[in-house]
XYZ file of N, CA and C in Angstrom:
687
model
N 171.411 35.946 152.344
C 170.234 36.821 152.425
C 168.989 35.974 152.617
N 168.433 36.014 153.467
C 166.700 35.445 154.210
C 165.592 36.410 152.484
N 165.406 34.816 152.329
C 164.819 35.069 150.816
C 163.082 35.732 151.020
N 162.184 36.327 150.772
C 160.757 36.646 151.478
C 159.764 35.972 150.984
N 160.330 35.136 150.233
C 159.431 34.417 149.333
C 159.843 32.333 150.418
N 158.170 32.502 150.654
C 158.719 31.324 151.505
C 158.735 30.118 150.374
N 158.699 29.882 149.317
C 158.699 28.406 148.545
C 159.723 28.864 147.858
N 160.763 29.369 147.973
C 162.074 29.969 147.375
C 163.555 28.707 147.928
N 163.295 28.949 149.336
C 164.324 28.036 149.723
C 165.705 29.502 150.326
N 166.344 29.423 151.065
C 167.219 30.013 151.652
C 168.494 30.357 150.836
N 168.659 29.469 150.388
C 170.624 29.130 149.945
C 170.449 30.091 148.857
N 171.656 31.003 148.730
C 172.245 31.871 147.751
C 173.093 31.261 147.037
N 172.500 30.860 145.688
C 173.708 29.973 144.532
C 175.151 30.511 143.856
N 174.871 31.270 143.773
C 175.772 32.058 142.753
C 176.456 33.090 144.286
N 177.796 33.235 144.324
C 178.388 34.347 145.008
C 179.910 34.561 143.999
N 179.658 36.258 144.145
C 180.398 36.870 143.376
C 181.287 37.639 143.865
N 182.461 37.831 143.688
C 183.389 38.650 144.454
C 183.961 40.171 144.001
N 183.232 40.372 142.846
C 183.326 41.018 141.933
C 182.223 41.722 141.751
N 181.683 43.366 140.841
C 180.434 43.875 140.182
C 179.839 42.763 139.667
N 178.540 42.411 140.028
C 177.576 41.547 139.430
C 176.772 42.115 138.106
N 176.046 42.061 137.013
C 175.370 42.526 136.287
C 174.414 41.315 136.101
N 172.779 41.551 136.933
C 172.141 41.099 136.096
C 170.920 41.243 135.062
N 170.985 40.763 133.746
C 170.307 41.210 132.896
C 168.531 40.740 132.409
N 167.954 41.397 132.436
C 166.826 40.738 132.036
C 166.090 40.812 130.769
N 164.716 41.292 130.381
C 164.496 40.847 129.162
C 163.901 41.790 128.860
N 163.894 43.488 129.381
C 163.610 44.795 128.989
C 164.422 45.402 128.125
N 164.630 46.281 127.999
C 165.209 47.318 127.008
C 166.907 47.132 127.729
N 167.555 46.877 126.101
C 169.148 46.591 127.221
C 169.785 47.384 125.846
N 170.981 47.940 126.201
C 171.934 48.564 125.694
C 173.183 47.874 125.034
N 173.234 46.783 123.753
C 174.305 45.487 123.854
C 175.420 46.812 124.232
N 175.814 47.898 123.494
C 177.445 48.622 123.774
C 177.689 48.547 125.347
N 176.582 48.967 126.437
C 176.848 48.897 127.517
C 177.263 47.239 128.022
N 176.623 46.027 128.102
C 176.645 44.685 127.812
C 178.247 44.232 127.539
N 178.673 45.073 126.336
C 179.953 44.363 126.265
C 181.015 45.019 126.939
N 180.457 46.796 127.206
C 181.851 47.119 128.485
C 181.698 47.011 129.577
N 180.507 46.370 130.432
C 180.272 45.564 131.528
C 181.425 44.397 131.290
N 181.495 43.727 130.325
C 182.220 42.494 130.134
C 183.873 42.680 129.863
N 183.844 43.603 129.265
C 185.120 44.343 129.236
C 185.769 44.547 130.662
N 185.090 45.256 131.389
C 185.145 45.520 132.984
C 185.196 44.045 134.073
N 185.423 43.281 133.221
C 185.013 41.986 134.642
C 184.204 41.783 135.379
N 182.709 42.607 134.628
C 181.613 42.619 135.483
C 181.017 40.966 135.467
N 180.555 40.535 136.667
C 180.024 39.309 136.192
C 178.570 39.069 135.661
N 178.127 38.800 134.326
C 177.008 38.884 134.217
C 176.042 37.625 134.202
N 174.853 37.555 134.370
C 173.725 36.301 134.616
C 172.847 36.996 133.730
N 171.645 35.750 133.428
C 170.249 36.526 132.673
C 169.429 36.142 133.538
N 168.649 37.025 134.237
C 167.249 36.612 134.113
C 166.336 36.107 133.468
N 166.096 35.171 133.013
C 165.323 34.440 131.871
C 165.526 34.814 131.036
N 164.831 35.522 130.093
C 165.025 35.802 129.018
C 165.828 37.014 128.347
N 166.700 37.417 129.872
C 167.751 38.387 129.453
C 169.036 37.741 128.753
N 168.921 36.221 128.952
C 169.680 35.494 127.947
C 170.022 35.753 126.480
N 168.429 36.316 126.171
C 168.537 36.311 124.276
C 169.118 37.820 124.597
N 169.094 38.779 125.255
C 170.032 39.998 125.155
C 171.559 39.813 124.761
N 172.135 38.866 125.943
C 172.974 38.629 126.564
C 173.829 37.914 124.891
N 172.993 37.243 124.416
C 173.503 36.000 123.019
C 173.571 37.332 121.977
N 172.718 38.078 121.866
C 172.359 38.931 120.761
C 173.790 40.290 120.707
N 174.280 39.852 121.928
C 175.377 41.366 122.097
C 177.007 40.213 122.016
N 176.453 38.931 121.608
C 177.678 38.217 121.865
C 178.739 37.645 123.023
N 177.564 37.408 123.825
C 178.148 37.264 125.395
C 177.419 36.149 125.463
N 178.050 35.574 126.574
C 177.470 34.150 127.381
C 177.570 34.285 128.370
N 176.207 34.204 129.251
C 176.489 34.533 130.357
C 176.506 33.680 131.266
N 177.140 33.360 132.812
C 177.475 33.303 133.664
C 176.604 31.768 134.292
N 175.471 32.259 133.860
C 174.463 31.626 134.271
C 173.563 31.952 133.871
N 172.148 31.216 133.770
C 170.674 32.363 133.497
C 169.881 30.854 134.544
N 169.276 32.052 134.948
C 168.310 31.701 136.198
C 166.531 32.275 136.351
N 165.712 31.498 136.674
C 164.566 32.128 136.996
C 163.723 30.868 136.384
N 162.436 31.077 136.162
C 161.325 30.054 135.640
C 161.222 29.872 134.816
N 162.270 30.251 133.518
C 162.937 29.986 132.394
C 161.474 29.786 131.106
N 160.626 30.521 131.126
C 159.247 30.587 130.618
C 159.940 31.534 128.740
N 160.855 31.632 129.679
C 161.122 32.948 128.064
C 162.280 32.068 127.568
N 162.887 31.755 128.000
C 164.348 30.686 127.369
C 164.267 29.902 126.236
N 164.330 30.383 124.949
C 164.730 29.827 123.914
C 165.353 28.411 124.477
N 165.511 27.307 123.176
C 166.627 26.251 123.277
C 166.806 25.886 124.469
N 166.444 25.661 125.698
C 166.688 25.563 126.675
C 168.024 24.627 127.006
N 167.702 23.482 126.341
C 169.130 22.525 125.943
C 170.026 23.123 125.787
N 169.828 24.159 124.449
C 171.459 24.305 124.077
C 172.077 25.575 124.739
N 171.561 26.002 125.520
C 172.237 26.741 126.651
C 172.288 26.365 127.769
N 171.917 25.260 127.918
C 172.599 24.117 129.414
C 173.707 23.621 128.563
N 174.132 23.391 127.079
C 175.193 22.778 126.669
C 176.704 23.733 127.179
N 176.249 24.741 127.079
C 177.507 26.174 127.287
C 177.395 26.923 128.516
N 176.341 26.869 129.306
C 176.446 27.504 130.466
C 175.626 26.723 131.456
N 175.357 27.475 132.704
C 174.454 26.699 133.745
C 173.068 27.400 133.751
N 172.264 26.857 134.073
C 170.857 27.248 133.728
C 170.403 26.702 135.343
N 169.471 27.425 135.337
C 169.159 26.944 136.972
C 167.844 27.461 137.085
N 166.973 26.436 136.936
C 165.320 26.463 137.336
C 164.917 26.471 138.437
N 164.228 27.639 138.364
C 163.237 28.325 140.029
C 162.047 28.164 140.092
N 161.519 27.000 139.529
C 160.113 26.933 139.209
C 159.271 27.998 140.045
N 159.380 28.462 141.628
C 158.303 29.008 142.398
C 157.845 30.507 141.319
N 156.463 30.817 141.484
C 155.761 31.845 140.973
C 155.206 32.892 141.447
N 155.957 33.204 143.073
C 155.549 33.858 143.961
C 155.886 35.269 143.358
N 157.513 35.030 142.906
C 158.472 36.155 142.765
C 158.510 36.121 140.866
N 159.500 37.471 141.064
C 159.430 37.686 139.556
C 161.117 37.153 139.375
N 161.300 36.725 137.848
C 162.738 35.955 137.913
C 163.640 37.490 137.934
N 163.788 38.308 138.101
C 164.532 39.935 138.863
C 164.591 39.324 140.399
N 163.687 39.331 141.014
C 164.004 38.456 142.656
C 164.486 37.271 142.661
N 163.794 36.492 141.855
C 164.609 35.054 142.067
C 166.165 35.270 141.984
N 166.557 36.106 140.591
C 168.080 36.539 140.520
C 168.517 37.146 141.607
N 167.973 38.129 141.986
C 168.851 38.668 143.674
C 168.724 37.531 145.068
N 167.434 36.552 145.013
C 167.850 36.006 146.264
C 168.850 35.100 146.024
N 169.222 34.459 145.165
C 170.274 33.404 144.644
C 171.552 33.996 144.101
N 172.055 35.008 144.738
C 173.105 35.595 144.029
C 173.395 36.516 145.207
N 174.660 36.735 145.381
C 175.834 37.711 146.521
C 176.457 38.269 145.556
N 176.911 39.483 146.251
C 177.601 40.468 144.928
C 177.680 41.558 146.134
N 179.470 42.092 145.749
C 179.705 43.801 146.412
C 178.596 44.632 145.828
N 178.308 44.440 144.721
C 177.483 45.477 144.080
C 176.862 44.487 142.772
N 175.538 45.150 142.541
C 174.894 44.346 141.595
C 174.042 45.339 140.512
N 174.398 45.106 139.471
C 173.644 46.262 138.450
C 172.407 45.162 137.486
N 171.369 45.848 137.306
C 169.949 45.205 137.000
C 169.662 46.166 135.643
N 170.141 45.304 134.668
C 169.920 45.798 133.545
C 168.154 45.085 132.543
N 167.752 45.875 131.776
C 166.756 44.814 131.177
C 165.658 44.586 132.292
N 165.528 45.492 133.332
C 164.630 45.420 134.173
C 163.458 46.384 133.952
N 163.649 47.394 133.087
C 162.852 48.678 132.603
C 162.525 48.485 131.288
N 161.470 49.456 130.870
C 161.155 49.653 129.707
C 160.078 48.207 128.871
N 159.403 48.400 127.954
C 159.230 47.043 126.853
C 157.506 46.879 128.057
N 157.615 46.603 129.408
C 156.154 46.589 130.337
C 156.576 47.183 131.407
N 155.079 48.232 131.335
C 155.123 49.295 132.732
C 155.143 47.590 134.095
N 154.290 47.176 134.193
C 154.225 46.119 134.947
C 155.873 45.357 135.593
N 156.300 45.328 134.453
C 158.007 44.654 135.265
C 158.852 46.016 135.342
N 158.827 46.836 134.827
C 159.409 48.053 135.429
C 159.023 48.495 137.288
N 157.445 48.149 137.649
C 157.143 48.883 138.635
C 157.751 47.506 139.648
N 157.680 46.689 139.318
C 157.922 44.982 139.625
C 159.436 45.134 140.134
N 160.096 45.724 139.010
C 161.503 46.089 139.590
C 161.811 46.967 140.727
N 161.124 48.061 140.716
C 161.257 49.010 141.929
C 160.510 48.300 143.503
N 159.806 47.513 143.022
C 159.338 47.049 144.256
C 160.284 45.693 145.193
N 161.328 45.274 143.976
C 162.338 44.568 144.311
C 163.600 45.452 145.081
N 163.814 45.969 144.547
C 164.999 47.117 144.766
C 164.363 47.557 146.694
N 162.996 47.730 146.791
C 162.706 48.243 148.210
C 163.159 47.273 149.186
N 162.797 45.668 148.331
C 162.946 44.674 149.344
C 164.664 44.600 149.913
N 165.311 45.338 148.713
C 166.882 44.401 149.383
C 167.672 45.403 149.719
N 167.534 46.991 149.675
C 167.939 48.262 149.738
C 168.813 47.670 151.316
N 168.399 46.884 152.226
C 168.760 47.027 153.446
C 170.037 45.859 153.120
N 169.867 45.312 152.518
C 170.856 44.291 152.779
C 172.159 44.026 151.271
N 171.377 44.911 150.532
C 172.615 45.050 149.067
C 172.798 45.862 148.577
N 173.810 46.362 147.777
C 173.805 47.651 146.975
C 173.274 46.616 145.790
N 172.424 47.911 144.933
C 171.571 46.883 143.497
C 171.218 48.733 143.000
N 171.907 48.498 142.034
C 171.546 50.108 140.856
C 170.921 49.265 139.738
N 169.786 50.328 139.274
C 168.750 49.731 138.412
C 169.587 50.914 137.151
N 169.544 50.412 136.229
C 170.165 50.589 135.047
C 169.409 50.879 133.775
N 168.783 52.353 133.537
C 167.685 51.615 132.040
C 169.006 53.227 131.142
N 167.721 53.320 129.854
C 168.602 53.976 128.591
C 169.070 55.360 128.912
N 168.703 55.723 129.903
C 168.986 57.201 130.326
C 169.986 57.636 131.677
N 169.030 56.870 132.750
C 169.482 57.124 134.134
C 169.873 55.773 134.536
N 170.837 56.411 136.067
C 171.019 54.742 137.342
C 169.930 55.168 138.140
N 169.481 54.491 138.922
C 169.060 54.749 140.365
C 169.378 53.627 141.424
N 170.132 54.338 142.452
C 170.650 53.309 143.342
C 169.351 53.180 144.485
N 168.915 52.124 144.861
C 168.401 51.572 145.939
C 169.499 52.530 147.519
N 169.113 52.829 148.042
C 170.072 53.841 149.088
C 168.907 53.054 150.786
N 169.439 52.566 151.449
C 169.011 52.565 153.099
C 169.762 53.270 153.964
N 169.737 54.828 154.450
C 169.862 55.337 155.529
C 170.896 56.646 154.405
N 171.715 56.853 155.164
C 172.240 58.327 154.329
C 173.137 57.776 153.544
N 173.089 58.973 152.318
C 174.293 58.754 151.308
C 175.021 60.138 150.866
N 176.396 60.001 150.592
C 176.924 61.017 150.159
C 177.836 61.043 148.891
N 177.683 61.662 148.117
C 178.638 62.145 146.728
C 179.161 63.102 146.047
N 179.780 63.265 144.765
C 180.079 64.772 144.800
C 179.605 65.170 143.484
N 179.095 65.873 143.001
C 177.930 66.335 141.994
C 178.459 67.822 141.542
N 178.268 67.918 140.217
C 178.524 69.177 139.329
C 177.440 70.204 139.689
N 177.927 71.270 139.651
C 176.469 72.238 139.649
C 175.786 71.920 138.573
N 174.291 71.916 138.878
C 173.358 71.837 138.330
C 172.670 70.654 137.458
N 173.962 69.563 138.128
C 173.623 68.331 137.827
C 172.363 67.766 137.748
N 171.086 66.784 137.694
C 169.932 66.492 137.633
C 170.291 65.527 138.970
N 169.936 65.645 140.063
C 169.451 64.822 141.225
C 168.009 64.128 141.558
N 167.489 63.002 141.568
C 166.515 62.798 141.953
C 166.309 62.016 142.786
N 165.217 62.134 143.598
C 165.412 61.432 145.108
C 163.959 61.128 145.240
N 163.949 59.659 144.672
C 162.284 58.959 144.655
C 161.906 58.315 146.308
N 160.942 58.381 146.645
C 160.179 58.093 147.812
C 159.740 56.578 147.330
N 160.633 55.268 147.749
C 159.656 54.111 147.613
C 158.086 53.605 148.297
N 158.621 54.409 149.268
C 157.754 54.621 150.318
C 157.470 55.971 151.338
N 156.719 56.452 151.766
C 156.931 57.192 152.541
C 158.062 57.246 153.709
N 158.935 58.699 153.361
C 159.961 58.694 153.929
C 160.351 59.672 154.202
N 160.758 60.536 155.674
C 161.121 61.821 155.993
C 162.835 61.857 156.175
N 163.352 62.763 155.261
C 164.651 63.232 155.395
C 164.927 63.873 156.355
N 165.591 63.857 156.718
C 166.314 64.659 158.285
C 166.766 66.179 157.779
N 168.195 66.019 156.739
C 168.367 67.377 155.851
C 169.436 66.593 154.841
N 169.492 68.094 154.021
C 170.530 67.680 152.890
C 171.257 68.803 152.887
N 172.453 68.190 151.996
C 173.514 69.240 152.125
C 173.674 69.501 150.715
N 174.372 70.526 149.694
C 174.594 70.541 148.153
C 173.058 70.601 147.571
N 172.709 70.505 147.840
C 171.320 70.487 146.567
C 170.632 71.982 146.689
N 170.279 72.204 145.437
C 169.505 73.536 145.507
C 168.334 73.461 146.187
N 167.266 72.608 146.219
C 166.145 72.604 146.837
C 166.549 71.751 148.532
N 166.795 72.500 149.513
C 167.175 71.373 150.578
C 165.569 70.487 150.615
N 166.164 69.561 151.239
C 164.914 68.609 152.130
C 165.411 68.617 153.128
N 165.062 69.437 154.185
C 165.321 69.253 155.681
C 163.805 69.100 156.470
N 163.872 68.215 157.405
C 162.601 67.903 157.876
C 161.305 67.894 156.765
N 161.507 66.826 155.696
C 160.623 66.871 154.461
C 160.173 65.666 153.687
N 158.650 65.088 154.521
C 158.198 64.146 154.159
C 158.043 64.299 152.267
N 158.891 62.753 151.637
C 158.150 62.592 150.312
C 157.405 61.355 150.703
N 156.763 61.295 149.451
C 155.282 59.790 149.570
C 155.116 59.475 147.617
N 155.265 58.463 147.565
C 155.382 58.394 145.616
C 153.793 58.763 145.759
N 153.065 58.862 146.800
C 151.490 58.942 145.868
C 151.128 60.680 146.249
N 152.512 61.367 146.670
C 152.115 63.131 147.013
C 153.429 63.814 146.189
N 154.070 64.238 147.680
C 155.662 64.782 147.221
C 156.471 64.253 147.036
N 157.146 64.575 145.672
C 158.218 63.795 145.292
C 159.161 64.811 144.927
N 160.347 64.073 144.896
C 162.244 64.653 144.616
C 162.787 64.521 143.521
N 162.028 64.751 142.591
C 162.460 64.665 141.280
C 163.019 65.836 140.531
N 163.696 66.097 140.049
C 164.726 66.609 139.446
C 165.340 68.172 140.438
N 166.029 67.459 141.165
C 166.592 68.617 141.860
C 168.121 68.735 141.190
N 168.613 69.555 141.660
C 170.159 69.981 141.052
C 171.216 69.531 142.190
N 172.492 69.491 141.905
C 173.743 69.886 142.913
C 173.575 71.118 142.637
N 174.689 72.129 143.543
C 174.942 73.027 144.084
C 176.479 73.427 143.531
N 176.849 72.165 143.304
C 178.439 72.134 143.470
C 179.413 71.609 144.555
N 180.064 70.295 144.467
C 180.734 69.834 145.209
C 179.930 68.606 145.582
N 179.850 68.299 147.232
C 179.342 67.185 147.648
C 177.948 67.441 148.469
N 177.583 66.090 147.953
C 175.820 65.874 147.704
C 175.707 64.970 149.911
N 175.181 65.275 150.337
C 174.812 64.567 151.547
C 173.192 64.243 151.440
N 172.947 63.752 151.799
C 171.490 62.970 151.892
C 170.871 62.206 152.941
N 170.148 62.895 154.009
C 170.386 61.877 155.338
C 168.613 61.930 156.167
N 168.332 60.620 155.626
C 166.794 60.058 155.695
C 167.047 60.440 157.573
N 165.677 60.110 158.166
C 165.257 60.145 159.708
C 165.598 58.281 160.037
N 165.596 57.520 159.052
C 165.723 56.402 159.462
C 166.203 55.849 157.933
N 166.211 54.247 158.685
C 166.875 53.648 157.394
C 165.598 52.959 156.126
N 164.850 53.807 156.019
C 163.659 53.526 155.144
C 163.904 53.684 153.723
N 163.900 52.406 152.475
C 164.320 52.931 151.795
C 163.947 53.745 150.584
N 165.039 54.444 149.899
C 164.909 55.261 148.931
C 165.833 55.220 147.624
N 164.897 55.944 146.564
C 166.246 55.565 144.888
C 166.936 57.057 145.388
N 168.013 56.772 144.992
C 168.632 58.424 144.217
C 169.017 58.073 142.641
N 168.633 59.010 141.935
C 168.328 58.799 140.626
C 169.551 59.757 139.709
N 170.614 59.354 138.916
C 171.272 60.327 138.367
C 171.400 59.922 136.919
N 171.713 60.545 136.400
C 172.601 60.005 134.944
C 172.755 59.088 134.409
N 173.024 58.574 133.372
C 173.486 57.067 133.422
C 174.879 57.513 133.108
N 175.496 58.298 133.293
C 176.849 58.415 132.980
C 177.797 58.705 134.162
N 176.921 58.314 135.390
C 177.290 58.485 136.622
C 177.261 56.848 137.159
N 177.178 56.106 135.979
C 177.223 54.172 136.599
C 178.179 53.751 137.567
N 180.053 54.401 136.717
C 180.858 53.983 137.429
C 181.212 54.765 138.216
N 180.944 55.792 138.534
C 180.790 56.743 139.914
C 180.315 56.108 141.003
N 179.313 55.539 141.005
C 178.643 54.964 142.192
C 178.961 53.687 142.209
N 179.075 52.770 140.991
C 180.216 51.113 141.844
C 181.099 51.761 142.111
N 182.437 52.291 141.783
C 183.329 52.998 142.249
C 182.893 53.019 143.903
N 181.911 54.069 144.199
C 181.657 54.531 145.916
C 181.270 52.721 146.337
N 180.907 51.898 145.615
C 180.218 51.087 146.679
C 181.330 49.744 147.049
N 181.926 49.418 146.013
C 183.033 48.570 145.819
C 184.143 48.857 146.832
């Protein structure tokens, strides 16, 4: 992946062949943490998603970024790999996605604790929508990063939400109670927030590949690695 941050450097360190999980230093769930690990998910910290990562009894993988929050720094180079990104362009959430390949990548610890790295996160998720699957993960809901159409299959009256990262016109939808057919959203006008299924399968099909979250459940996690894997 062509990193956008030019004092970053190109090369992707870490490649995973497997669900990636990486964690950072927001609001994290340890029960979720250890059945990620249970699952063979592979997990990393974002800086200081390390002390999550120690606190739920895990070691992770690696922890990466400008390491500003990293306890002991030593004694977690003694047990794992640590890998300093000094540049300050990016937030260590990007530094973790440009240095890392993954079928699918879940971004835990990216929400909640500062509005600032929450919005920080969504503005990451726009950058790589084209080139990765990356579901943002906080205490309630997923929202998958989506470029161009997506389809699934949804309970009636399920909670659907369909955030505008940017201004973006849907072509139409299929299953949802409120269609969007020919229907500009913009996060600073109309937005797609809490629409329903219908029952059955959900279609979703932007005018282009501009991207967008779809926002569900958090009990819909392995539903969607499932579709992307």
């Amino acid at each position: 992946m062509q990193s956008p941050f030019p004092d970053s450097g190109n090369t992707v360190l870490l490649n995973f062949e497997r669900p990636l999980a990486i964690v950072g230093g927001g609001t994290v769930d340890p029960a979720l943490l250890r059945e990620l690990a249970a699952r063979n998910v592979a997990l990393i910290a974002a800086d200081g998603g390390a002390e999550a990562l120690d606190a739920a009894g895990l070691l992770p993988e690696a922890i990466l970024g400008d390491l500003d929050s990293v306890s002991d720094r030593a004694g977690w180079a003694a047990r794992t790999r640590v890998i300093h990104i000094p540049e300050q362009i990016s937030t260590d959430f990007q530094k973790a996605l440009y240095s890392t390949s993954a079928p699918v990548t879940l971004a835990l610890g990216m929400t909640g604790k500062r509005l600032d790295h929450t919005l920080a996160a969504l503005g990451a998720l726009h950058e790589v929508a084209r080139t990765r699957h990356v579901i943002l993960v906080d205490e309630v809901d997923v929202a998958l990063a989506v470029s161009g159409p997506f389809a699934f299959e949804a309970q009636a009256g399920e909670r659907i939400s369909v955030h505008p990262l940017v201004p973006i016109v849907f072509d139409r939808t299929e299953g949802l109670f409120y269609p969007m057919n020919d229907l500009l959203l913009d996060p600073a006008g109309r937005l797609g927030t809490s629409n329903e299924g219908t029952g059955g399968r959900v279609e979703i099909v932007p005018k282009d590949d501009t991207p967008w979250l779809l926002i569900l459940g958090r009990e819909r996690l392995w539903d969607l690695v499932g579709a992307l894997v």
